[in-house]
Coordinates of C-alpha atoms and ligand atoms in Angstrom, one line a residue:
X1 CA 129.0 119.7 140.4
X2 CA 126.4 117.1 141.5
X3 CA 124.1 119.4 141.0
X4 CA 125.3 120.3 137.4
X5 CA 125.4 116.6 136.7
X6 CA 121.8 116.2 137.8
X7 CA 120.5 119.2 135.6
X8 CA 122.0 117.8 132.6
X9 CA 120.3 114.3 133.5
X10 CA 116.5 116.0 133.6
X11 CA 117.7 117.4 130.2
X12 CA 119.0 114.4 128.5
X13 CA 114.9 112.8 130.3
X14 CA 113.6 115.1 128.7
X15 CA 114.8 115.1 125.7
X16 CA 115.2 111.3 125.4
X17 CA 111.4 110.4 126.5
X18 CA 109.6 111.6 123.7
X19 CA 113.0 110.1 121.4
X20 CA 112.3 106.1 122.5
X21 CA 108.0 107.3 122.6
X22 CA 108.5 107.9 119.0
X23 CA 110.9 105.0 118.0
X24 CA 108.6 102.9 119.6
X25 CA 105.7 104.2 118.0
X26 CA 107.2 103.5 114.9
X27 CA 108.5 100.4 115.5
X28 CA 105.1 99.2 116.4
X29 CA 102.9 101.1 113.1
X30 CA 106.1 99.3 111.3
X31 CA 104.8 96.0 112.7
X32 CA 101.4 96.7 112.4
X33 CA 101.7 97.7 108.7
X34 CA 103.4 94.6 108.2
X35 CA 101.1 91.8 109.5
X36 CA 98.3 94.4 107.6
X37 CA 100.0 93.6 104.5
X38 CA 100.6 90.0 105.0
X39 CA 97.5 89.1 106.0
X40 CA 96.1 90.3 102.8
X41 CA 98.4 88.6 100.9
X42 CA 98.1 85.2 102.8
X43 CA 95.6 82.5 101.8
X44 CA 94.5 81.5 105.3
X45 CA 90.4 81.8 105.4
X46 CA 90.1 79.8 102.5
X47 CA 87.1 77.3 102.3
X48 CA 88.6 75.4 100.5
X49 CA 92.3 74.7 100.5
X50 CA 93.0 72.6 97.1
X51 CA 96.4 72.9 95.9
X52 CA 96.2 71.4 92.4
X53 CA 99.0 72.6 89.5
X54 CA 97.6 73.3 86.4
X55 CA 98.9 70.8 83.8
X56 CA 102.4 71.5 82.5
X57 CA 103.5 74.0 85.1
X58 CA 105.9 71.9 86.2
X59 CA 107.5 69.1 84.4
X60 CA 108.0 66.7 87.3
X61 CA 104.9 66.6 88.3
X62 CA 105.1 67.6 91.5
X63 CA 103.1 69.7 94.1
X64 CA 104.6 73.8 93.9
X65 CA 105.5 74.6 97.5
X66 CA 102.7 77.1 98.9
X67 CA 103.7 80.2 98.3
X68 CA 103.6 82.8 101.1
X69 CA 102.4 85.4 98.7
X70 CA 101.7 85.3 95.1
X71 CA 103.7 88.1 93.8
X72 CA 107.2 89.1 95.6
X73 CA 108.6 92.7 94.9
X74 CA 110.9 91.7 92.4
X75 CA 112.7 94.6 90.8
X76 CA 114.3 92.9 87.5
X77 CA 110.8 91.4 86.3
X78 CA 109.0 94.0 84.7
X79 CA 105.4 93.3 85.6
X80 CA 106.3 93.0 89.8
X81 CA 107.9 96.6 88.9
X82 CA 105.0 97.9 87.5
X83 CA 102.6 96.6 89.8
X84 CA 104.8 98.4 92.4
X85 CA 104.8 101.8 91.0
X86 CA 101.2 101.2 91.0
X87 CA 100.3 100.0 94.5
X88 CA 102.7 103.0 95.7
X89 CA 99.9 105.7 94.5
X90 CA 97.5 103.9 96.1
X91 CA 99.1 103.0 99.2
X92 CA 97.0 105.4 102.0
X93 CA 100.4 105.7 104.0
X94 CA 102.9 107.3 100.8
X95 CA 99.9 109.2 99.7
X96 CA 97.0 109.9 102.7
X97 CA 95.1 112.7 101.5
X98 CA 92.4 112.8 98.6
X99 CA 92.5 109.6 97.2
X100 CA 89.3 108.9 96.7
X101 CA 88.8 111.8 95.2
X102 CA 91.0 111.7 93.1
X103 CA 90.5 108.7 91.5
X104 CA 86.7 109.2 91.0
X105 CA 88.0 110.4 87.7
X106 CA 88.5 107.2 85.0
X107 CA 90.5 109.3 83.5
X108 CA 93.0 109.5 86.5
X109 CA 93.3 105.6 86.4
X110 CA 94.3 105.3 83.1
X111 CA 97.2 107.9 82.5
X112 CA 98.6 106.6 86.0
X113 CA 98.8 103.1 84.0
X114 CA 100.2 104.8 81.3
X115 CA 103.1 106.9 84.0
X116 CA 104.1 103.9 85.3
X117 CA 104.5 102.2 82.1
X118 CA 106.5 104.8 80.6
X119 CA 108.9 104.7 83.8
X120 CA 109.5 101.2 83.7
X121 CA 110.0 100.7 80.4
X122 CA 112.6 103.8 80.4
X123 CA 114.3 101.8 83.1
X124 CA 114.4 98.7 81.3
X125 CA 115.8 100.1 77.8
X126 CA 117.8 97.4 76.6
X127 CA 116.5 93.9 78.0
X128 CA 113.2 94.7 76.0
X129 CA 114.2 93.3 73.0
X130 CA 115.7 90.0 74.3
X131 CA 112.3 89.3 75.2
X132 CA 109.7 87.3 73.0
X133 CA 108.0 88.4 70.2
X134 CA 104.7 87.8 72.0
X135 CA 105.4 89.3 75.5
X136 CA 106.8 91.9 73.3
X137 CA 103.7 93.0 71.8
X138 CA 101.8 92.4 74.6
X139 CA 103.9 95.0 76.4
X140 CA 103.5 97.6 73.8
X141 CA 99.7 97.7 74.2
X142 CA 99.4 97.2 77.9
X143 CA 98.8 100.5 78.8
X144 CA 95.8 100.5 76.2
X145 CA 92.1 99.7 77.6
X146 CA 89.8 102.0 75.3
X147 CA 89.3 99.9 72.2
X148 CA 86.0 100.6 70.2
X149 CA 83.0 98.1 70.3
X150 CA 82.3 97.5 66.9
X151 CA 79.4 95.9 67.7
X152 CA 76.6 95.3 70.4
X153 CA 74.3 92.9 71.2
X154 CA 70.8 93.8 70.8
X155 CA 69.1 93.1 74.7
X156 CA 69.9 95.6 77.3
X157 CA 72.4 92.4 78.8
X158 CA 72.8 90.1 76.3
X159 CA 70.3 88.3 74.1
X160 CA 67.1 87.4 75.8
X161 CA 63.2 86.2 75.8
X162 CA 61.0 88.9 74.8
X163 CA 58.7 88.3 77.6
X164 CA 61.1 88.0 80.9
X165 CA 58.9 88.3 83.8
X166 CA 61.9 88.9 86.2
X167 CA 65.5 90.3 86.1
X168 CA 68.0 87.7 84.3
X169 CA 69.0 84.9 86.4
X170 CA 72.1 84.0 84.5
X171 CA 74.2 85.0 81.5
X172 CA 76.3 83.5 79.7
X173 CA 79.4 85.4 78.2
X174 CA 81.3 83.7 75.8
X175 CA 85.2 84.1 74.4
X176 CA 84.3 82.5 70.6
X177 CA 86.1 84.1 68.0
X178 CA 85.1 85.7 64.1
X179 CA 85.9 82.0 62.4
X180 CA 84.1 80.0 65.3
X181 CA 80.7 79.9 63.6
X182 CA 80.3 76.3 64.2
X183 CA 80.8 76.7 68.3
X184 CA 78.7 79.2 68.6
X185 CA 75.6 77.8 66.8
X186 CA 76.1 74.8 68.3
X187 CA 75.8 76.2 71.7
X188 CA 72.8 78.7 70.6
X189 CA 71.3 75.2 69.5
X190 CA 71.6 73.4 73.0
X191 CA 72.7 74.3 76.7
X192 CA 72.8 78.2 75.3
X193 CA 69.4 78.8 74.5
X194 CA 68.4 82.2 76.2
X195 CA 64.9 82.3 77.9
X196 CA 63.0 80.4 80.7
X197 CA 65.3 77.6 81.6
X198 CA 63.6 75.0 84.0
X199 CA 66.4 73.7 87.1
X200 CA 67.0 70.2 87.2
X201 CA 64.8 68.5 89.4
X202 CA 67.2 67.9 92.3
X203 CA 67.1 70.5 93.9
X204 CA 66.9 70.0 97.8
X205 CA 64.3 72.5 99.0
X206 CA 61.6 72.0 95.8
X207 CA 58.5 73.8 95.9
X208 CA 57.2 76.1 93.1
X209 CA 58.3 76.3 90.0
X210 CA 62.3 76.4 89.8
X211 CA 64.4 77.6 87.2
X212 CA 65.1 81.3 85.6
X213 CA 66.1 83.8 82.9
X214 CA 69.0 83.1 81.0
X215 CA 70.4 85.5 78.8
X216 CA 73.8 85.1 76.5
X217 CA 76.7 87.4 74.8
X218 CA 79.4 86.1 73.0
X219 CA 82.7 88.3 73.2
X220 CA 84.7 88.8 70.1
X221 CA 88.1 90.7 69.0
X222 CA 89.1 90.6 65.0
X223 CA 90.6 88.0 63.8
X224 CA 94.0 88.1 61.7
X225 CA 92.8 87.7 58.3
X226 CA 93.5 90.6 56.3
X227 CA 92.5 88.9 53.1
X228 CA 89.0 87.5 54.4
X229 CA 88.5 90.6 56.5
X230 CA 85.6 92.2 54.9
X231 CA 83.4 89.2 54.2
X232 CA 84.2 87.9 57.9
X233 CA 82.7 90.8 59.5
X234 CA 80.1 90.9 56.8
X235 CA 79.1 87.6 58.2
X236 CA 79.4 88.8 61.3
X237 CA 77.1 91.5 60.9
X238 CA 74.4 89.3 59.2
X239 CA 74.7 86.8 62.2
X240 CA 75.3 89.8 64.9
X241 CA 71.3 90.9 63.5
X242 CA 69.7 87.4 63.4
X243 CA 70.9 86.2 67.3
X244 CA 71.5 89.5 68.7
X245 CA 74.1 88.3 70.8
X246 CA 77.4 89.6 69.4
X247 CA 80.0 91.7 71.7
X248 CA 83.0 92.8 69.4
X249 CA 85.5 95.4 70.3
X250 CA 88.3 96.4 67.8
X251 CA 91.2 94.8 69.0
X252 CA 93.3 91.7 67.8
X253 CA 91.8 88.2 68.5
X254 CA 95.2 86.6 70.4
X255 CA 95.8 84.5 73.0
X256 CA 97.3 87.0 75.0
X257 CA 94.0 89.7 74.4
X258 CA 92.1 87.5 76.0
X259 CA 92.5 89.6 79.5
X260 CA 91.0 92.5 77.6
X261 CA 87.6 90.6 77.1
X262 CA 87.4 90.0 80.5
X263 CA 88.5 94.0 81.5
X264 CA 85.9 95.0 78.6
X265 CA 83.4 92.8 79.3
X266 CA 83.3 93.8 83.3
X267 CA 82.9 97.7 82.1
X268 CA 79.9 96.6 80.0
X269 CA 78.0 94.5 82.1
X270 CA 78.5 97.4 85.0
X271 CA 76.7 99.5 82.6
X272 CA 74.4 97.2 80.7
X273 CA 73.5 94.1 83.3
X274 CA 72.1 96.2 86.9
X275 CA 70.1 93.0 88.0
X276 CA 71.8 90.0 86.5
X277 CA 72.2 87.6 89.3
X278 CA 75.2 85.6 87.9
X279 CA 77.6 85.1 85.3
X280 CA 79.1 82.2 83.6
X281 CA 82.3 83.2 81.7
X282 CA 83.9 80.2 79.4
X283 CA 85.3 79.3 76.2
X284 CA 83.0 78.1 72.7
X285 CA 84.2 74.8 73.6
X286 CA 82.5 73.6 76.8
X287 CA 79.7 72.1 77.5
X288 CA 77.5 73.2 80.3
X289 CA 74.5 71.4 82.0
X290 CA 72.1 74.3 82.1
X291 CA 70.0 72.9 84.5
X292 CA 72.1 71.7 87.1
X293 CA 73.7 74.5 87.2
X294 CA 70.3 76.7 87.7
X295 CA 69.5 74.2 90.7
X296 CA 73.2 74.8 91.7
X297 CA 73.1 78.5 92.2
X298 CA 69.7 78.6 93.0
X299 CA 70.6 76.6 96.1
X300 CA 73.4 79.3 96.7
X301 CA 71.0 81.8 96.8
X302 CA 68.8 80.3 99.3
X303 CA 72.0 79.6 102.5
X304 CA 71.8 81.7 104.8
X305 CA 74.2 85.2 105.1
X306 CA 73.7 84.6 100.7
X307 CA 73.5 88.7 100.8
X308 CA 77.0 88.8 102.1
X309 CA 78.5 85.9 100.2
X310 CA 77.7 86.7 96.7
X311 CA 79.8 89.7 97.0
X312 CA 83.0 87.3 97.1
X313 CA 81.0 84.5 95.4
X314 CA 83.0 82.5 92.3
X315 CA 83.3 78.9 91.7
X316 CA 85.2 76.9 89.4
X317 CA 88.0 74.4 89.0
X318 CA 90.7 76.3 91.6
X319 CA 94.3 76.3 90.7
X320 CA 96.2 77.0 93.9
X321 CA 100.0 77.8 94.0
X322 CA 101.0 77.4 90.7
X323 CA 104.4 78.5 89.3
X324 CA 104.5 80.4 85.9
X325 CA 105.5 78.8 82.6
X326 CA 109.0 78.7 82.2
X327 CA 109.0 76.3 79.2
X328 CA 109.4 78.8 75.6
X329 CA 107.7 76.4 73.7
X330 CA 104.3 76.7 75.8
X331 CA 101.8 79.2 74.8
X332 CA 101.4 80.0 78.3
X333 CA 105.3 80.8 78.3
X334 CA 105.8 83.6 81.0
X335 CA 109.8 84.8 81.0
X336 CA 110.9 85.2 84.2
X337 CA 112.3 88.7 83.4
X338 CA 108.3 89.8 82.7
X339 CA 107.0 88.2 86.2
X340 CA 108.4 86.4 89.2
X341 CA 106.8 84.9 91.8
X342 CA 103.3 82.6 91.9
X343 CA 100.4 82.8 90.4
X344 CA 97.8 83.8 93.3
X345 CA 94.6 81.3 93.7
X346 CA 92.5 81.2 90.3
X347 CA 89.7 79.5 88.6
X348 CA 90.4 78.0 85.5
X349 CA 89.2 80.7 82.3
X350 CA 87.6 77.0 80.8
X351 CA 84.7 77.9 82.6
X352 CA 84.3 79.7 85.6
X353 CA 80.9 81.2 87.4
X354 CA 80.6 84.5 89.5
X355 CA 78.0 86.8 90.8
X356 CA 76.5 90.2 89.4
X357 CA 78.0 91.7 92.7
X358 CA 80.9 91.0 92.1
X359 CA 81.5 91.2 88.5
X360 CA 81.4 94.6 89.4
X361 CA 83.8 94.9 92.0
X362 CA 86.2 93.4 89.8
X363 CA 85.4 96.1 87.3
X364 CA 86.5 98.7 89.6
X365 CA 89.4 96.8 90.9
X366 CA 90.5 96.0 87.5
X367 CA 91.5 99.7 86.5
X368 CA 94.3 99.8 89.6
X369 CA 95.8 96.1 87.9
X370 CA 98.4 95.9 85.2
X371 CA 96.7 94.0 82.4
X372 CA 98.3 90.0 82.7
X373 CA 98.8 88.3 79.8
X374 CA 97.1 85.0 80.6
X375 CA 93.3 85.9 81.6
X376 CA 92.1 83.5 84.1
X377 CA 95.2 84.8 86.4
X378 CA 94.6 88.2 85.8
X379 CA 91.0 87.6 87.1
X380 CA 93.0 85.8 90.2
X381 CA 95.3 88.7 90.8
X382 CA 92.3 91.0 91.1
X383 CA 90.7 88.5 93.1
X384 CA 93.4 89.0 95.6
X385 CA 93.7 92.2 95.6
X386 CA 89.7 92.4 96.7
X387 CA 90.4 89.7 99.3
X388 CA 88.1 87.6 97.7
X389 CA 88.8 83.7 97.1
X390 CA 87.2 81.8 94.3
X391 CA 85.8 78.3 95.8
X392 CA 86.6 74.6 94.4
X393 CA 83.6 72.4 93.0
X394 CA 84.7 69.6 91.5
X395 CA 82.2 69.0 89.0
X396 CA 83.7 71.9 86.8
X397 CA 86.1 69.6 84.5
X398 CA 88.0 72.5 82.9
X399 CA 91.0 69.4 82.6
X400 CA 87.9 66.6 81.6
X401 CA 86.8 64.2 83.1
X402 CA 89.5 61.5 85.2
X403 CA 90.1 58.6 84.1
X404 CA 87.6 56.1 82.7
X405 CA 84.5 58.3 85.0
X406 CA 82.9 59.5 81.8
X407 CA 81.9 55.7 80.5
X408 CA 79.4 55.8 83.6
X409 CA 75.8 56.1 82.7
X410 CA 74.9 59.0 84.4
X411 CA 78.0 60.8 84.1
X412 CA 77.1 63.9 82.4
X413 CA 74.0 64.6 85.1
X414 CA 77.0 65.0 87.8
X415 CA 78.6 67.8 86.3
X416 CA 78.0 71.5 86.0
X417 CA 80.5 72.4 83.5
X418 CA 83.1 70.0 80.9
X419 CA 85.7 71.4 78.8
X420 CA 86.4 70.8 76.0
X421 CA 83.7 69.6 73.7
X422 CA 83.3 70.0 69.4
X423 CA 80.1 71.4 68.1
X424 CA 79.0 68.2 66.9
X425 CA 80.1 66.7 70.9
X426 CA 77.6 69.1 72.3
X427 CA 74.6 68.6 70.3
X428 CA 75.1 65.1 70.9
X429 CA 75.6 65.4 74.4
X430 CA 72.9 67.7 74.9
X431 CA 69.8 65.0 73.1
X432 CA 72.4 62.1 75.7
X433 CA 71.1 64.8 78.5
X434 CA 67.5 64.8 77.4
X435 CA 67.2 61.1 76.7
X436 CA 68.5 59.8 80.5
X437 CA 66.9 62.6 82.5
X438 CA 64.6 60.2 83.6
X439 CA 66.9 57.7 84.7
X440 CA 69.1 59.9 86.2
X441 CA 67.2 62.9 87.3
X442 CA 68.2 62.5 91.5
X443 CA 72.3 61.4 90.9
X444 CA 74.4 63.9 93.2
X445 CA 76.8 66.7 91.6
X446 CA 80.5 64.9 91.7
X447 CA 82.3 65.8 94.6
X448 CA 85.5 64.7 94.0
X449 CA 85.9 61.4 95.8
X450 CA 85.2 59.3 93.5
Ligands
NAG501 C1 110.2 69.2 91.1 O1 110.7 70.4 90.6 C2 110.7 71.4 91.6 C3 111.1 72.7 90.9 O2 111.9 72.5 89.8 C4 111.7 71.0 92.7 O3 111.7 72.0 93.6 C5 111.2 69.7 93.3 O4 112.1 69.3 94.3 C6 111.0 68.7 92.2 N1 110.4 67.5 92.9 C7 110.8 66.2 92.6 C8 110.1 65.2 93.3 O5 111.8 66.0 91.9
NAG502 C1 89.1 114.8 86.2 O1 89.4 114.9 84.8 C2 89.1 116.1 84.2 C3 89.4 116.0 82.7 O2 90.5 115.2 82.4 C4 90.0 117.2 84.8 O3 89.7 118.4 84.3 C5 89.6 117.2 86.3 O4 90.5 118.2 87.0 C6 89.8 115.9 87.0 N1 89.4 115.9 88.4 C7 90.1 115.5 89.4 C8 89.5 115.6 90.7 O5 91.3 115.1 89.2
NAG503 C1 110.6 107.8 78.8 O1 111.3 108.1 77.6 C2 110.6 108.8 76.6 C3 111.5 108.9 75.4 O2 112.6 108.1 75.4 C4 110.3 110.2 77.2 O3 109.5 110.9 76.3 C5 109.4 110.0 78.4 O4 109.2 111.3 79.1 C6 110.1 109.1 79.5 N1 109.2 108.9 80.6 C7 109.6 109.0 81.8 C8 108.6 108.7 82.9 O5 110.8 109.2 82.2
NAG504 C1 96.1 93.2 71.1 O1 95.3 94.0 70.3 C2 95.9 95.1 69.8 C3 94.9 95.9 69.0 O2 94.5 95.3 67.9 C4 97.1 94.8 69.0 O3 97.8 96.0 68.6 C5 98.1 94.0 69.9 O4 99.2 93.6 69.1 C6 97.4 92.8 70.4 N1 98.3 92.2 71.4 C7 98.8 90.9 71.3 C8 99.6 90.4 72.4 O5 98.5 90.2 70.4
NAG505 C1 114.2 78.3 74.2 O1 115.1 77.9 75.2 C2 116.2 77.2 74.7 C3 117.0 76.7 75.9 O2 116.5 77.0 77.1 C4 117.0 78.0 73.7 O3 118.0 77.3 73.2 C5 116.1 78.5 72.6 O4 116.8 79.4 71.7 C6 114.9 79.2 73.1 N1 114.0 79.5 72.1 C7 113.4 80.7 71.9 C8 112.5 80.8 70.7 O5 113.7 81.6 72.6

């Protein structure tokens, strides 16, 4: 009997043993998996920890509590869901084998967009049409990335000198629209102009003669004018050939196809821009201080472990932990049945500055995110998702200038980047600029603490 009783104990070892082995196991990949997930999503490592709320976001004013991540898996807003379905296929646990090569095809991206659209949506059936017009048809067309350029700017990245003598140091890509003629010349006219642009004379290190190529594109949709249509893009044309420095695709000039200019324009600077060092992205109506903002990035360049930053490297005016829109009379209005959670870290879109390196990164980290219908959090969410943080410098003023700062005399030497300005604003501004550079040629960037 005892001896029964003992048999059946080395039995139940042995087959128990390798039972608790594997729970364990599990239980610890389960824990592993976890932290591996959270710490991608966390904000810890940041150089900068701002937490500022962009205006409006919420009405009392107050700080948003820091979110733990930006995006929860919430399965009643539809954008979460999507998101999801997409993460799933490229999660290396659900689906380990191949995945690389599989999506080495562009193709492959772009119908799995499409799948998990059609899914969703299927799911969703009836809530679609409480939704708002405008979410509405931004959800019909999200799927879509392959809109026509309808036409290109001359320069192999952009409008440029004739003569450049080395790659482009900067360009700057524009959102202006058809009926923005006035913006764009006025920028053309002053911090825009494309060539050999000097650095202000700050800079720490001198030595040589500073300053670099600079190089400009303007991005365009169509605008909703049926009735002017044809003499619009007639004008278009005529200025397209003059500047050379047009980018329009065929797609519908709204607020919320704004995120395709940046999708688009990421695809053609990956093809067209191989050695452009950096690139400032803002709207027609900012004004830019060209030179600091040479001096600025030239100083980047010159830290040390610069060939491993500027893979990550953006700056801007951070927004940190803020809540979507709730309000349906905002044009940032975001229903909570379309997206729940935060929004992760961002730059404001008013003007924000990244390198070559990683404008291209983003372009291939873009094709596995769900187009966003507000742009400068789209370029966030991607952000995130290649563990990259954009860093804080206070003298981008996408909100203006505080308080009463902008009476002082050498105000407009401390900034890199103000929005927003009229066409007449900036050529006035940019003779202000020239007239006081002696004055105020050595007064520090703004930092903030003033
Ligand atoms: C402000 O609003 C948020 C969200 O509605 C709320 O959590 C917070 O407590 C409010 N703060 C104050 C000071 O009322
Ligand atoms: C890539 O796409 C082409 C055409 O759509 C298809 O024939 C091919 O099988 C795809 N390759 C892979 C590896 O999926
Ligand atoms: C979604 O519904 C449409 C028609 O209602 C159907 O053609 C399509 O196959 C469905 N997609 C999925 C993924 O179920
Ligand atoms: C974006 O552009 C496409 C193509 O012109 C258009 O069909 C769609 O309605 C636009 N989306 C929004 C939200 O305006
Ligand atoms: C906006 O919200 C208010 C109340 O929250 C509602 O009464 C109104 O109908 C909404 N307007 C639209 C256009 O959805």
């Amino acid at each position: 009997m005892a001896r029964c009783y003992c048999h059946w104990r080395r039995v139940l070892i042995c087959v128990c043993t390798p039972c608790i082995t594997l729970f364990l196991l599990m239980v610890f990949l389960t824990v592993m998996i976890c932290t591996r997930v959270n710490n991608t999503f966390s904000s810890d490592g940041i150089p900068f920890r701002v937490h500022f709320v962009a205006p409006g976001l919420l009405s009392n004013n107050s700080f948003a509590p820091v979110p733990k991540t930006f995006w929860e898996r919430h399965n009643d807003a539809f954008w979460n869901r999507l998101q999801l379905t997409m993460d799933r296929h490229f999660n290396p646990i659900l689906h380990p084998y191949n995945l690389k090569q599989r999506f080495e095809n562009g193709t492959s991206y772009e119908s799995l967009l499409k799948q998990s659209v059609s899914e969703v949506s299927n799911s969703t059936g009836g809530k679609f049409g409480q939704l708002p017009q405008q979410i509405q048809e931004f959800m019909c067309h999200m799927q879509r990335r392959d809109y026509p350029t309808l036409i290109q700017p001359d320069g192999q990245c952009g409008a440029g000198a004739k003569d450049e003598e080395e790659p482009p140091f900067l360009l700057l890509a524009i959102k202006s629209t058809q009926l923005n003629f006035k913006n764009r010349q006025a920028i053309r006219r002053t911090w825009g102009r494309v060539g050999w642009v000097a650095a202000g004379q700050r800079s720490s290190s001198g030595g040589g003669e500073r300053g670099g190529y600079v190089r400009r594109v303007f991005l365009l949709g169509k605008d909703n004018t049926e009735d002017l249509d044809v003499v619009l893009s007639e004008l278009l044309r005529l200025e397209s050939k003059h500047y050379g420095d047009i980018l329009q695709w065929d797609f519908k000039d709204t607020f919320f196809n704004l995120t395709l200019k940046d999708v688009l324009f990421w695809s053609w600077f990956s093809r067209s821009c191989g050695q452009t060092r950096f690139v400032l992205k803002g709207d027609d109506d900012v004004f830019v201080n060209t030179p600091n903002m040479i001096t600025y990035l030239q100083d980047q360049l010159k830290k040390p472990q610069a060939h491993i930053t500027m893979k990550d490297f953006m700056i801007g005016e951070v927004i940190a932990a803020a809540a979507p829109n709730r309000g349906n009379l905002s044009k940032y209005f975001i229903p909570d049945s379309f997206y729940k959670g935060f929004y992760p870290m961002y730059a404001g879109g008013g003007g924000v500055v990244y390198s070559g390196q990683l404008t291209r990164r983003l372009h291939e980290m873009s094709k596995r995110v769900h187009l966003f219908p507000i742009d400068d959090v789209y370029v966030g969410m991607c952000m995130k998702r290649l563990n990259a943080h954009p860093i804080h410098h206070p003298a981008f003023l996408t909100f203006d200038f505080p308080g009463k700062e902008e009476e002082k005399p050498c105000s407009y030497h401390t900034i890199l980047l103000v929005h927003k300005r009229s066409p007449e604003q900036l050529i006035q501004l940019w003779a202000h600029i020239k007239d006081t550079h002696e004055q105020c040629w050595d007064v520090p960037l703004r930092d903030g603490k003033r």
